[in-house]
Coordinates of C-alpha atoms in Angstrom, one line a residue:
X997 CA 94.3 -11.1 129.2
X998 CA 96.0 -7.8 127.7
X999 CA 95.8 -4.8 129.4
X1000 CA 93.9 -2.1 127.7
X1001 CA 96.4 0.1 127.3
X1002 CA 98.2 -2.4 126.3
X1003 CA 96.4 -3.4 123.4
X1004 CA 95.7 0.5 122.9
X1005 CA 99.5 1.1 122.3
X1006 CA 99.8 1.1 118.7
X1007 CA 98.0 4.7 118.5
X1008 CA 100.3 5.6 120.9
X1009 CA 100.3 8.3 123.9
X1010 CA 100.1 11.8 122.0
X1011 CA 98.8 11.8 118.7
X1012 CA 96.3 14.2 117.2
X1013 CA 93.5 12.3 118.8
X1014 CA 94.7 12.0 122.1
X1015 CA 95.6 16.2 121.5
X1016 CA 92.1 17.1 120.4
X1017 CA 90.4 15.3 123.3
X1018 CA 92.9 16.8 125.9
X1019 CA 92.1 20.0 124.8
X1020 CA 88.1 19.7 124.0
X1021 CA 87.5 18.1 127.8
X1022 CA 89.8 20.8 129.3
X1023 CA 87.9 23.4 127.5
X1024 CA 84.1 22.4 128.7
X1025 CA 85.0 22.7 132.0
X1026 CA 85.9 26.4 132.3
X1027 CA 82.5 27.2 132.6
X1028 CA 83.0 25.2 136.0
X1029 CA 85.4 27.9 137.3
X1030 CA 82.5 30.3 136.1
X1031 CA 80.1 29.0 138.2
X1032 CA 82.2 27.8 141.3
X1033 CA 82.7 31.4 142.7
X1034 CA 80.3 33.3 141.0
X1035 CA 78.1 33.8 144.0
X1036 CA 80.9 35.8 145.3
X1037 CA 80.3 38.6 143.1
X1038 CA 76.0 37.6 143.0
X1039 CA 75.2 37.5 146.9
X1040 CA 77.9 40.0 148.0
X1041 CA 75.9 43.1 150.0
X1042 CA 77.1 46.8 149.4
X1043 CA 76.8 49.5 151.6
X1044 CA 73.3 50.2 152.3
X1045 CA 71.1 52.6 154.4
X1046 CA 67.4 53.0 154.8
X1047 CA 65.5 55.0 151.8
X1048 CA 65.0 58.8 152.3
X1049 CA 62.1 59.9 150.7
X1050 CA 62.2 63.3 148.4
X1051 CA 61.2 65.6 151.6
X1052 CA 61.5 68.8 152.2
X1053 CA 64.3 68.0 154.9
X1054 CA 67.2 70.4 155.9
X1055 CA 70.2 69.3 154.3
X1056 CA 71.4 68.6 158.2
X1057 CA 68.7 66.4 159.2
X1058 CA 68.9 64.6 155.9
X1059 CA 72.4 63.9 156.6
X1060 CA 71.2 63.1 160.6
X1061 CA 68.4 61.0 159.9
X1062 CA 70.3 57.9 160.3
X1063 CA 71.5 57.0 163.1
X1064 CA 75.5 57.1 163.3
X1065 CA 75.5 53.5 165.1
X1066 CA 73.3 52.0 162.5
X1067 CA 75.0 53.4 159.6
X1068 CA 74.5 50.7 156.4
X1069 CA 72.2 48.8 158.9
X1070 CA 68.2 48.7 159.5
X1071 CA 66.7 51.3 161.1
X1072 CA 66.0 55.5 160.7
X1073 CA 64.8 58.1 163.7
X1074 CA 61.3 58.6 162.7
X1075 CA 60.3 60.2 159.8
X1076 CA 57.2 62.4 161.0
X1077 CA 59.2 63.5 163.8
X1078 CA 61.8 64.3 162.1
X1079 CA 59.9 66.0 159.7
X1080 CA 58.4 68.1 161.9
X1081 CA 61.6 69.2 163.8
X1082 CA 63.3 70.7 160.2
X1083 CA 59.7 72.3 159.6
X1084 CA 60.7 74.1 163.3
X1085 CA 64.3 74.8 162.1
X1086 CA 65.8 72.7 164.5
X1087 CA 69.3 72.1 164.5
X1088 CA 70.1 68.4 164.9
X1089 CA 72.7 67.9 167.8
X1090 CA 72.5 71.6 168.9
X1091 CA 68.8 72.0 169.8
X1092 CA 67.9 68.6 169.9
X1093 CA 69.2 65.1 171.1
X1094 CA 69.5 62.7 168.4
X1095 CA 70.0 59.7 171.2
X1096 CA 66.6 60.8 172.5
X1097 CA 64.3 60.5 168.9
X1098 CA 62.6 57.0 168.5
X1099 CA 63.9 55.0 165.5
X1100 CA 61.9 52.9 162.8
X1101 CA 62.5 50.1 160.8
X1102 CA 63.5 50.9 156.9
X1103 CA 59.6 50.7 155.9
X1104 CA 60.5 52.9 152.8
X1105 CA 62.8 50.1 151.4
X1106 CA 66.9 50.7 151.0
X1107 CA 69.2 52.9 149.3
X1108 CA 72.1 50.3 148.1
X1109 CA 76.0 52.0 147.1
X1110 CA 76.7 51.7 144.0
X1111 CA 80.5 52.2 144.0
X1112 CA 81.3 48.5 143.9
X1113 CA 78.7 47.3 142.0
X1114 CA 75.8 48.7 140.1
X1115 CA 73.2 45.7 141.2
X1116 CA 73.6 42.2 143.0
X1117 CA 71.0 39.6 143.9
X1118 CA 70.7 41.2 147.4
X1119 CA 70.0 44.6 146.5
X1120 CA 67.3 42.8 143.9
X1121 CA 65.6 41.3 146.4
X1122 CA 66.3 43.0 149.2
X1123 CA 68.0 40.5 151.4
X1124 CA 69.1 42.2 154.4
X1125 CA 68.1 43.1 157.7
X1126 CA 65.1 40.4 159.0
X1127 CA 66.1 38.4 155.6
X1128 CA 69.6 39.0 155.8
X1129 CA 69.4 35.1 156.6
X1130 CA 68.6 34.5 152.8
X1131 CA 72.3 35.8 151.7
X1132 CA 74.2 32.6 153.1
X1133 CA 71.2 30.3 152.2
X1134 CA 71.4 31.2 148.8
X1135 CA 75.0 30.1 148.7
X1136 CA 73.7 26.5 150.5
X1137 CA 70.7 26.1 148.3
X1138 CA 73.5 26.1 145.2
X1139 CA 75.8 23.5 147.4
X1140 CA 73.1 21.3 148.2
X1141 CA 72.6 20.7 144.6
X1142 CA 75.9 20.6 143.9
X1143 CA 76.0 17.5 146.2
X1144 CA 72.9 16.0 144.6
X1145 CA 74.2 16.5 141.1
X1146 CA 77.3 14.7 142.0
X1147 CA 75.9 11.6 143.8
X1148 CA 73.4 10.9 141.0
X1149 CA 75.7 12.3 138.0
X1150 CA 78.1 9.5 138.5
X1151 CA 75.5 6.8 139.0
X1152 CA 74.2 7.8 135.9
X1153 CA 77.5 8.0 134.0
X1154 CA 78.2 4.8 134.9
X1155 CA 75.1 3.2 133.8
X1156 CA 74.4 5.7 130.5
X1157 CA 77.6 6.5 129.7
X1158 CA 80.1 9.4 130.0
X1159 CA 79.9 11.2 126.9
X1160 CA 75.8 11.8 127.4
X1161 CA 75.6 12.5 130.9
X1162 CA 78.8 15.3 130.3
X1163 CA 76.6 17.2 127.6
X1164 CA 73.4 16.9 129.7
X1165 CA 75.4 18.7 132.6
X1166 CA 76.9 21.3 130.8
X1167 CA 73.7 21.9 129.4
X1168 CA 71.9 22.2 133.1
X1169 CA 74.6 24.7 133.5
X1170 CA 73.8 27.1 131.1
X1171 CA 70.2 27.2 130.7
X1172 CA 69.7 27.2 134.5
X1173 CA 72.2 30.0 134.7
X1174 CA 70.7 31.8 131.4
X1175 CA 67.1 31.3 133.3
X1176 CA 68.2 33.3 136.4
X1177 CA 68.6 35.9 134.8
X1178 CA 64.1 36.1 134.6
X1179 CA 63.8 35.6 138.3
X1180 CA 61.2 37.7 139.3
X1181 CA 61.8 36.8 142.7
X1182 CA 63.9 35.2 145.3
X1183 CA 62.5 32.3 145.8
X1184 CA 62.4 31.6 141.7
X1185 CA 66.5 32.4 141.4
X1186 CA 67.2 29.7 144.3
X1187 CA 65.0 27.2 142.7
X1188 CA 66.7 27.6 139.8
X1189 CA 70.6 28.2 141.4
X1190 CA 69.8 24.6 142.8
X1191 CA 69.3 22.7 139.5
X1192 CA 72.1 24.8 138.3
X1193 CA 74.1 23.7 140.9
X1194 CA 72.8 19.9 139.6
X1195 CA 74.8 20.3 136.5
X1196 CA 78.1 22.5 138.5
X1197 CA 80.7 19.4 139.1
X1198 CA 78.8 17.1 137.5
X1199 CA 80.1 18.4 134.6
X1200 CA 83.5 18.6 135.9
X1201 CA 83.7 14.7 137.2
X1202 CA 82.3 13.7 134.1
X1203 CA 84.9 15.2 132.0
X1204 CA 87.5 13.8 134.2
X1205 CA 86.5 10.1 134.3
X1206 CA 85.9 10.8 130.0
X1207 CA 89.5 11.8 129.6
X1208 CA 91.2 9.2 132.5
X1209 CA 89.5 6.9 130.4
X1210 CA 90.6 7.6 127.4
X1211 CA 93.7 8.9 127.3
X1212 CA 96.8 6.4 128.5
X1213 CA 100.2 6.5 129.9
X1214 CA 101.6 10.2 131.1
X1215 CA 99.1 12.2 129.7
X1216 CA 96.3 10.3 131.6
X1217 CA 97.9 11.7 135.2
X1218 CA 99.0 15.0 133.0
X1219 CA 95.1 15.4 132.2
X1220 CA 93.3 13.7 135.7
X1221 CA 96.2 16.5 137.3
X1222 CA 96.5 19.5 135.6
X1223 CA 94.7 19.8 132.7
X1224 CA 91.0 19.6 134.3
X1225 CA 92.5 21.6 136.9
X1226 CA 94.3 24.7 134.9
X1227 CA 90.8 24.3 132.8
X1228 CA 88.8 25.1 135.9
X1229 CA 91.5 27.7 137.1
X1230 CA 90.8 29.7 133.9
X1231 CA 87.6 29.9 134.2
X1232 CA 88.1 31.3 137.8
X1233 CA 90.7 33.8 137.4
X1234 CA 88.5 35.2 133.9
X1235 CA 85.2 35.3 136.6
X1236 CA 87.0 38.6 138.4
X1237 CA 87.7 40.0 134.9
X1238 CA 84.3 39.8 133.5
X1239 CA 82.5 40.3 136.7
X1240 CA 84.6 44.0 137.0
X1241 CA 83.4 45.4 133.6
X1242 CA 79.8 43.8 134.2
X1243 CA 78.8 45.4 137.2
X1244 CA 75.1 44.2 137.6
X1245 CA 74.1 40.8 138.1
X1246 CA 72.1 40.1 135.3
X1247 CA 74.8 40.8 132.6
X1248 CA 77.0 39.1 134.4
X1249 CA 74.6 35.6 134.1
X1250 CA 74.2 36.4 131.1
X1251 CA 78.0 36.8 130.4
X1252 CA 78.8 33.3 131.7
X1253 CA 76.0 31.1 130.1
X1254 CA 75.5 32.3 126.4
X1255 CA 79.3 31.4 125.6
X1256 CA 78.1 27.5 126.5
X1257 CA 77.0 27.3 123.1
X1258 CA 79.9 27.2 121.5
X1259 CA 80.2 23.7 122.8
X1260 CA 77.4 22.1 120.9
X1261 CA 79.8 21.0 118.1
X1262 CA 81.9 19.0 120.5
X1263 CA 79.1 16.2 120.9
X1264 CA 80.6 15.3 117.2
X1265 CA 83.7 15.7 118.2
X1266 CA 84.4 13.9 121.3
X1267 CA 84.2 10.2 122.1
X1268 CA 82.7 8.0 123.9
X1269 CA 84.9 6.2 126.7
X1270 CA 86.2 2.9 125.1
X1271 CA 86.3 1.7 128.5
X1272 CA 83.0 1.6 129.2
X1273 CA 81.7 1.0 126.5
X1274 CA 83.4 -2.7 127.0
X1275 CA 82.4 -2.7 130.3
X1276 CA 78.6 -3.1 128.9
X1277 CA 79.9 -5.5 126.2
X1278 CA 79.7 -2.9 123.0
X1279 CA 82.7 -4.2 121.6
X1280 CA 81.5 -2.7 117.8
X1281 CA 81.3 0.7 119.6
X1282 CA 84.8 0.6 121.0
X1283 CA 86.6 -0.6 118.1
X1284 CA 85.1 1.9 116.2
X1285 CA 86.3 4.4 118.8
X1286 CA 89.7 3.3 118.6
X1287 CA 89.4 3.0 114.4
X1288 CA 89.0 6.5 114.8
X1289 CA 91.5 7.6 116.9
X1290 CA 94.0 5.2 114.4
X1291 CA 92.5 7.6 111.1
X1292 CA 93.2 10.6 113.3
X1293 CA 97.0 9.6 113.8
X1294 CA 97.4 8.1 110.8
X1295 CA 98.3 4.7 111.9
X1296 CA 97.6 1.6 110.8
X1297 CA 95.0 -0.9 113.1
X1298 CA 95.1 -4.5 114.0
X1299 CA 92.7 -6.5 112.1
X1300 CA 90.8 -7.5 115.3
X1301 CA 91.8 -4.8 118.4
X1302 CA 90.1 -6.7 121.3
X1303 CA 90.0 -10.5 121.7
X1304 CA 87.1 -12.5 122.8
X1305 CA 88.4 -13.8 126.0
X1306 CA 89.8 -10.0 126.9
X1307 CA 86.3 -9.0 126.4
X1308 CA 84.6 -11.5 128.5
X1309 CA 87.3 -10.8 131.3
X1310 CA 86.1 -7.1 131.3
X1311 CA 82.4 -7.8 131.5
X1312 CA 82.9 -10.5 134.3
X1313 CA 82.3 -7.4 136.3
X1314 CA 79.1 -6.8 133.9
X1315 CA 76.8 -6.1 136.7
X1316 CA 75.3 -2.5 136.7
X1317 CA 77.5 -1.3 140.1
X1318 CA 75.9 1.0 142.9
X1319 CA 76.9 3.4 145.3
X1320 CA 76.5 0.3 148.0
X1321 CA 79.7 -1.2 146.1
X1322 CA 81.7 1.3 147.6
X1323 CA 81.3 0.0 150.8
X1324 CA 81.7 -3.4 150.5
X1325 CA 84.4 -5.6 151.8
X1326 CA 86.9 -2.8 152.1
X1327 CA 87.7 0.3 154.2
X1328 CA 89.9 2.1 151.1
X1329 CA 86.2 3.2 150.3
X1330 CA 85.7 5.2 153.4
X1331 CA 89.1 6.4 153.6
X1332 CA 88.9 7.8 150.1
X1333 CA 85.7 9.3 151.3
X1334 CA 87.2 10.8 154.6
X1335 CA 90.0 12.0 152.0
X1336 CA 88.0 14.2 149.7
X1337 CA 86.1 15.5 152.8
X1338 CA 89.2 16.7 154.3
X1339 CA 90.6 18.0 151.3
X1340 CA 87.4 20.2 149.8
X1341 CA 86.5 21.7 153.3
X1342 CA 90.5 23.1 153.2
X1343 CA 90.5 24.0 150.3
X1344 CA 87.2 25.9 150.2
X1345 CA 87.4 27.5 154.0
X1346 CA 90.7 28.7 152.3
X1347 CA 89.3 29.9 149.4
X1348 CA 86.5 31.4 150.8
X1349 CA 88.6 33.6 153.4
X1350 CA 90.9 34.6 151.3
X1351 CA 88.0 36.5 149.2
X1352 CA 88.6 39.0 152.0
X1353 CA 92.4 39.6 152.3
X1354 CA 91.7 42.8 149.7
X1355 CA 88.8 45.6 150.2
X1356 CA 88.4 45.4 146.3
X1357 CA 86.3 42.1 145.7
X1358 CA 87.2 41.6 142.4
X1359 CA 91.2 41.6 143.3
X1360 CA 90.7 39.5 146.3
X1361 CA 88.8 36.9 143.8
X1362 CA 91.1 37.3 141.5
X1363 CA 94.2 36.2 144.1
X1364 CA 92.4 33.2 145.2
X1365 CA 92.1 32.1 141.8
X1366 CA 95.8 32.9 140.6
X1367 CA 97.2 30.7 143.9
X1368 CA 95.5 27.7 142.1
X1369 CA 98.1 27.7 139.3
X1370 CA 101.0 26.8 141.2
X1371 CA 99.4 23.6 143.0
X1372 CA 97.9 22.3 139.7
X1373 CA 101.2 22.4 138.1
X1374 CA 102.6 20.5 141.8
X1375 CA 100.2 17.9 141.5
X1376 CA 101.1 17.5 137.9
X1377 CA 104.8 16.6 139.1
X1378 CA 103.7 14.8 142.1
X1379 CA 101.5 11.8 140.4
X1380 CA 104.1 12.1 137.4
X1381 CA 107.1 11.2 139.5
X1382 CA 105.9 10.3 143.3
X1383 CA 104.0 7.7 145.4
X1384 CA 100.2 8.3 145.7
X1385 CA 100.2 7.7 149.4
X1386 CA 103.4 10.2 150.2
X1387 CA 101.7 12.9 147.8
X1388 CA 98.6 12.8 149.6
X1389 CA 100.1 12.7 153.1
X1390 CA 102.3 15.4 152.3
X1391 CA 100.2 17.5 151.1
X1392 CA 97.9 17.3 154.0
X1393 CA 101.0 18.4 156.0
X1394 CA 102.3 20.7 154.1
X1395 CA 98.5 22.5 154.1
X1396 CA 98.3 22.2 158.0
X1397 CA 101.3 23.4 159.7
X1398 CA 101.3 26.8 158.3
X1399 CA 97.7 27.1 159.8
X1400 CA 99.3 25.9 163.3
X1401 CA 102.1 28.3 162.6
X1402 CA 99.8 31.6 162.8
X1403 CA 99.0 31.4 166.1
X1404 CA 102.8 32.3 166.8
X1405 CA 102.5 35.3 164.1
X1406 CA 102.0 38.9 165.5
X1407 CA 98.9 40.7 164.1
X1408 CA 101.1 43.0 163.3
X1409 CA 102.8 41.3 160.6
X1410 CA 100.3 40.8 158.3
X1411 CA 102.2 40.1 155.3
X1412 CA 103.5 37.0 157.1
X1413 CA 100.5 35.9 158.0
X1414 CA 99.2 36.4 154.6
X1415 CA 101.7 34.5 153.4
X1416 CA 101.0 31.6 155.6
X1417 CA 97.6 31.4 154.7
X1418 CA 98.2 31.0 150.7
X1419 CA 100.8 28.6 151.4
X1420 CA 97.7 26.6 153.4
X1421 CA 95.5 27.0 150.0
X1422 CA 98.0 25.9 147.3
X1423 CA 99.1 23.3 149.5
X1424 CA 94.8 21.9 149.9
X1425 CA 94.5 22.8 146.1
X1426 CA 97.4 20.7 145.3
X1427 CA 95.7 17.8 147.5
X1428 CA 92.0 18.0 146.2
X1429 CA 93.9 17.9 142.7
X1430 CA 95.6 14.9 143.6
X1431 CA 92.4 13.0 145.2
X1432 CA 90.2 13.6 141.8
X1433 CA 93.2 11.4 140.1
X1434 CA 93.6 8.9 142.9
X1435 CA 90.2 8.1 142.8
X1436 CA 90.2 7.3 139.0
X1437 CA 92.9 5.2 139.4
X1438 CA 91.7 3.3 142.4
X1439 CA 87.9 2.5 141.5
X1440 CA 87.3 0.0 138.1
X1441 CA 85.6 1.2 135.1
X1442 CA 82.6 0.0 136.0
X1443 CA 82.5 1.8 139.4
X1444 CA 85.0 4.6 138.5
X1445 CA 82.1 7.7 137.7
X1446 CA 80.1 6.3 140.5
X1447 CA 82.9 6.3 143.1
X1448 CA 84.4 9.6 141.8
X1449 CA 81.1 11.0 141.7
X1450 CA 80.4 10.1 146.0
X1451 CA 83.4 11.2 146.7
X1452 CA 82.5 14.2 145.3
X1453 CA 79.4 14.5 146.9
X1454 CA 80.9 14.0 150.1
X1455 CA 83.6 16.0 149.8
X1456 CA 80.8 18.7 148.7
X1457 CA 79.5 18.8 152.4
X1458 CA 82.6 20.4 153.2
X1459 CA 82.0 23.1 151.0
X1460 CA 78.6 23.1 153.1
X1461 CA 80.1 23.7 155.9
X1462 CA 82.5 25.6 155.6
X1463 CA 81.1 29.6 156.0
X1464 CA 79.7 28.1 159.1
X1465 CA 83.2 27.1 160.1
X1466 CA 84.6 30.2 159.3
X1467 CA 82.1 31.7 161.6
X1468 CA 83.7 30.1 164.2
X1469 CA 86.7 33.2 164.1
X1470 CA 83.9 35.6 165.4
X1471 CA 84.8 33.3 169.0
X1472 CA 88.6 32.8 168.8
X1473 CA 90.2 34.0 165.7
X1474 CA 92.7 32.0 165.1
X1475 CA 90.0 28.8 165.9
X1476 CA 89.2 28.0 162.2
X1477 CA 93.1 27.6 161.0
X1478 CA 92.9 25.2 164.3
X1479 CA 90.0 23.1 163.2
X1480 CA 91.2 22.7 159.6
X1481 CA 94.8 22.1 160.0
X1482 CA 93.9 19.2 162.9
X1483 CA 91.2 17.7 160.4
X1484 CA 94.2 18.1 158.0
X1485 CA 96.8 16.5 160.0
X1486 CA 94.9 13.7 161.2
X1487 CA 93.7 12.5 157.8
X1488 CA 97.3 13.1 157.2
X1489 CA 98.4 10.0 158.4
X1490 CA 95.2 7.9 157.6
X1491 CA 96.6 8.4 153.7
X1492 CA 98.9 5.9 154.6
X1493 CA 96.1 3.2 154.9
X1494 CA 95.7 4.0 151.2
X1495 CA 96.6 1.4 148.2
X1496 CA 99.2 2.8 146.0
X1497 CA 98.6 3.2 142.5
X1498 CA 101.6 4.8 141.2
X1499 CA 102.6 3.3 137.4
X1500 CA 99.5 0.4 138.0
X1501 CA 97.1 0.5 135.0
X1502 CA 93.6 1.5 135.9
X1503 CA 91.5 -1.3 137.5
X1504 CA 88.9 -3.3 134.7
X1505 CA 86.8 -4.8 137.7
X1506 CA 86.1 -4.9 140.8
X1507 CA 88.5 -7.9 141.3
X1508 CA 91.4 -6.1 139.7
X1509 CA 90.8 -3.1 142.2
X1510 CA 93.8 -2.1 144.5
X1511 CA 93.2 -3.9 148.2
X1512 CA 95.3 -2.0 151.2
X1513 CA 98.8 -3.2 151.4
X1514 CA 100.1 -4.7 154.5
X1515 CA 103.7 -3.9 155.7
X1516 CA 103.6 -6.2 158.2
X1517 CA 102.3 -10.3 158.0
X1518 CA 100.5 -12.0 160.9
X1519 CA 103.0 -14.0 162.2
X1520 CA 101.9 -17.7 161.4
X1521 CA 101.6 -16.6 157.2
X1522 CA 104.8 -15.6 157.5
X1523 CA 106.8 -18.5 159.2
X1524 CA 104.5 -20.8 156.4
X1525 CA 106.2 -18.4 153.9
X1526 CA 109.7 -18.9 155.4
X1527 CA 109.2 -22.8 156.0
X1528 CA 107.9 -22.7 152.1
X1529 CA 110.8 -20.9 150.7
X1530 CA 113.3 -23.1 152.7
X1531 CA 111.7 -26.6 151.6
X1532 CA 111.8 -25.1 148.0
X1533 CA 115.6 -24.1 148.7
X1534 CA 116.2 -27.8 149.7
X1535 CA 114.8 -29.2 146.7
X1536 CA 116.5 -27.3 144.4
X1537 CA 119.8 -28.4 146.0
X1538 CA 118.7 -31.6 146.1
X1539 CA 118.1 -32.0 142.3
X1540 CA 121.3 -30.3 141.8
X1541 CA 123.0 -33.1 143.9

């Protein structure tokens, strides 16, 4: 049987087809980089301070009347006795001991700074104080459906295809986003972040398998490494922008949904995956995919593109495929798994502290997102020119010793340590690049959105968990570089279980699908290899003779 892209190669690598799609995928998942880090700006809490009502206080015990300790926190000395005591014409800390007046709780409601920004979910709905809990669970609620959108996302690609289960995402993406702009309470906007989240990497993993698929040669690692990548970077480095000149939370939703319909055209423009669609035997549909692709470059097509017995090889594997396949008759599976699990809760502990290396938000965001560009364009090189196994490992290793590293650094030198940290994040960002186009080249066609899409989902309950590990510096600073860099390093050297992939054509079926390479042979196979070899030495000489 001929290989796909072998049969494939008279349109060749880069023609106007294989540009439009490159472009088009890369283009619907900005909205991705949108969404990713948006919660940054959404759930962040400003300065606040118990409401004042419009008294007739003294302008000192207006200034007084909350206490210095508490200041931007939950409580107030008591109005009526206050009150009372500028009625008198007390002086506050002259005539009177603040430490001795009884506090209250804010029952008047908040006063929120508006120097940073003008509104955020929190200052909405009031989520501080006793419900200061809901801040952090509002950032969970949109993970958790991240991690259910990309378990089931994939399941579905592979079983309805790529091309409809991409549009249905990106739509979940905008009208959920769109809708939260209505909430009329808290509980409404995290109903609603979660099915957003449903649709957040869903979109992303959908457009990745779509464009692995279909594009061959160098510009399938080029796109699976940096082209989804730099597509999600720009959305993240424009979220900063647009988020500084919108300043409430409302435009800002409203900023980064209604631009999503400039992508309904593209459901005429993009393809479906060739690939699968011979994986479910709709031969017609495929060839009419390619036909097109030939009219686009302006090349001529074979009479018939894909033979009867190359057909019936792809759909040997015809079964629909489920998440259980993963797990069958091979640990590359949970290695992969362990992989991605490593790699996103780096990369978004990273990510997520580094939000904090500048007192402006909006610059800290926007340094975090620049970082990215760096490690896309590494990974590029890396799967263009190096083995699969030694990327990943090094990588993981290049991520973790600069973590170990600032335990030696001075607090003092802050710069250095700064430094150290961003080397940890573009090295994890390089490595979660890497794994998105590992997988696709380990998993077959029929298993590849599925298998991309768990891995995702796993690698999402690092993104879980990672405020909680950064929590862990309130015990021993330096404890969360510890944690991540030894998950790092460990996993390190588990890459090396991995089957390599470099310059191998994407697997058809599950029987074409990489298996772990030994290095070393049990002993007995490989004396009945030497004895075999030897006897088939002899007879050569002997027919010679």
């Amino acid at each position: 049987m001929k290989d796909y892209e072998e049969i494939v190669a008279f349109l060749d690598q880069w023609g106007c087809f294989q540009k439009a799609v490159f472009l088009l995928l890369c283009v619907s998942i900005i909205p991705n980089g949108f969404g990713a880090f948006n919660l940054v700006f959404l759930t962040d809490v400003p300065d606040h301070h118990c409401f004042i009502p419009d008294l007739n206080l003294s302008e000192e015990w207006r200034k007084s009347i909350i206490p210095k300790t508490e200041l931007n926190r939950c409580s107030r000395y008591r109005l009526d006795v206050v009150q009372n005591l500028s009625d008198r014409g007390l002086i506050p800390g002259r005539d009177i001991n603040l430490t001795d007046l009884e506090e209250e709780r804010c029952v008047d409601g908040w006063s929120y700074s508006t120097d940073i920004y003008l509104s955020t979910v929190v200052t909405e709905f009031d989520l501080v104080c006793s419900d200061q809990w809901a801040q952090p669970f509002t950032t969970s609620v949109f993970f958790i459906g991240v991690l259910v959108g990309s378990f089931f996302s994939g399941q579905l690609s592979d079983r309805y295809g790529r091309k409809p289960i991409l549009f249905a995402t990106m739509a979940a993406q905008a009208i959920f986003t769109f809708a939260q702009v209505f909430s009329t309470s808290w509980t409404m906007f995290v109903i609603l972040l979660f099915f957003n989240g449903l649709g957040q990497i869903s979109n992303f993993v959908a457009a990745l398998v779509l464009g692995a698929e279909v594009l061959t040669g160098n510009v399938r690692i080029l796109y699976s490494s940096m082209g989804t990548c730099l597509g999600f970077s720009v959305g993240y480095i424009l979220l900063p922008v647009v988020a500084y000149f919108l300043r409430d939370w409302k435009s800002l939703l409203m900023a980064l949904s209604l631009p999503c319909l400039v992508y309904i055209p593209l459901w005429w423009l993009l393809p479906e995956s060739p690939r699968w669609l011979l994986s479910r035997g709709r031969v017609k549909e495929a060839e009419a995919v390619i036909r097109k692709a030939a009219r686009w470059n302006k090349v001529q097509t074979p009479t018939v593109i894909f033979e009867t017995d190359s057909v019936n090889e792809t759909k040997s594997d015809k079964k629909p495929s489920s998440v259980l396949d993963l797990f069958r008759n091979s640990s590359i599976r949970i290695i992969t798994l362990f992989h991605s699990f490593a790699m996103t809760t780096g990369y978004f502990s990273l990510s997520f502290n580094s939000a904090q290396l500048h007192a402006d938000p909006y610059m800290s965001c926007f340094i975090a997102a620049v970082v990215e560009i760096p490690a896309y364009v590494s990974s590029w090189i890396a799967l263009r020119f190096l083995p699969r196994r030694l990327s990943v490992s090094g990588t993981l290793i290049l991520g973790s010793l600069p973590l170990f590293i600032l335990l030696l650094v001075p607090e003092d030198l802050f710069g250095v340590s700064l430094a150290l940290e961003m080397v940890g994040k573009y090295a994890f960002t390089t490595g979660a690049s890497l794994m998105f186009a590992y997988t696709t080249e380990l998993y077959p066609t029929s298993l590849r959105n599925t298998a991309t899409g768990t891995t995702t989902t796993v690698s999402r309950t690092g993104s879980c968990i990672s405020p909680f590990l950064l929590s862990l510096g309130g015990y021993f600073s330096f404890l969360p570089y510890v944690t991540i860099g030894s998950l790092g390093a460990v996993t390190a050297f588990v890459a090396l279980l991995l089957p390599e992939t470099f310059k191998q054509p994407l697997p058809e079926t599950l029987q074409q699908m990489p298996e772990r390479q030994r290095y070393v042979n049990p002993p007995a196979k490989s004396a009945e290899k030497w004895l075999s070899r030897l006897e088939h030495q002899r007879n050569i000489t002997h027919d010679k003779a």
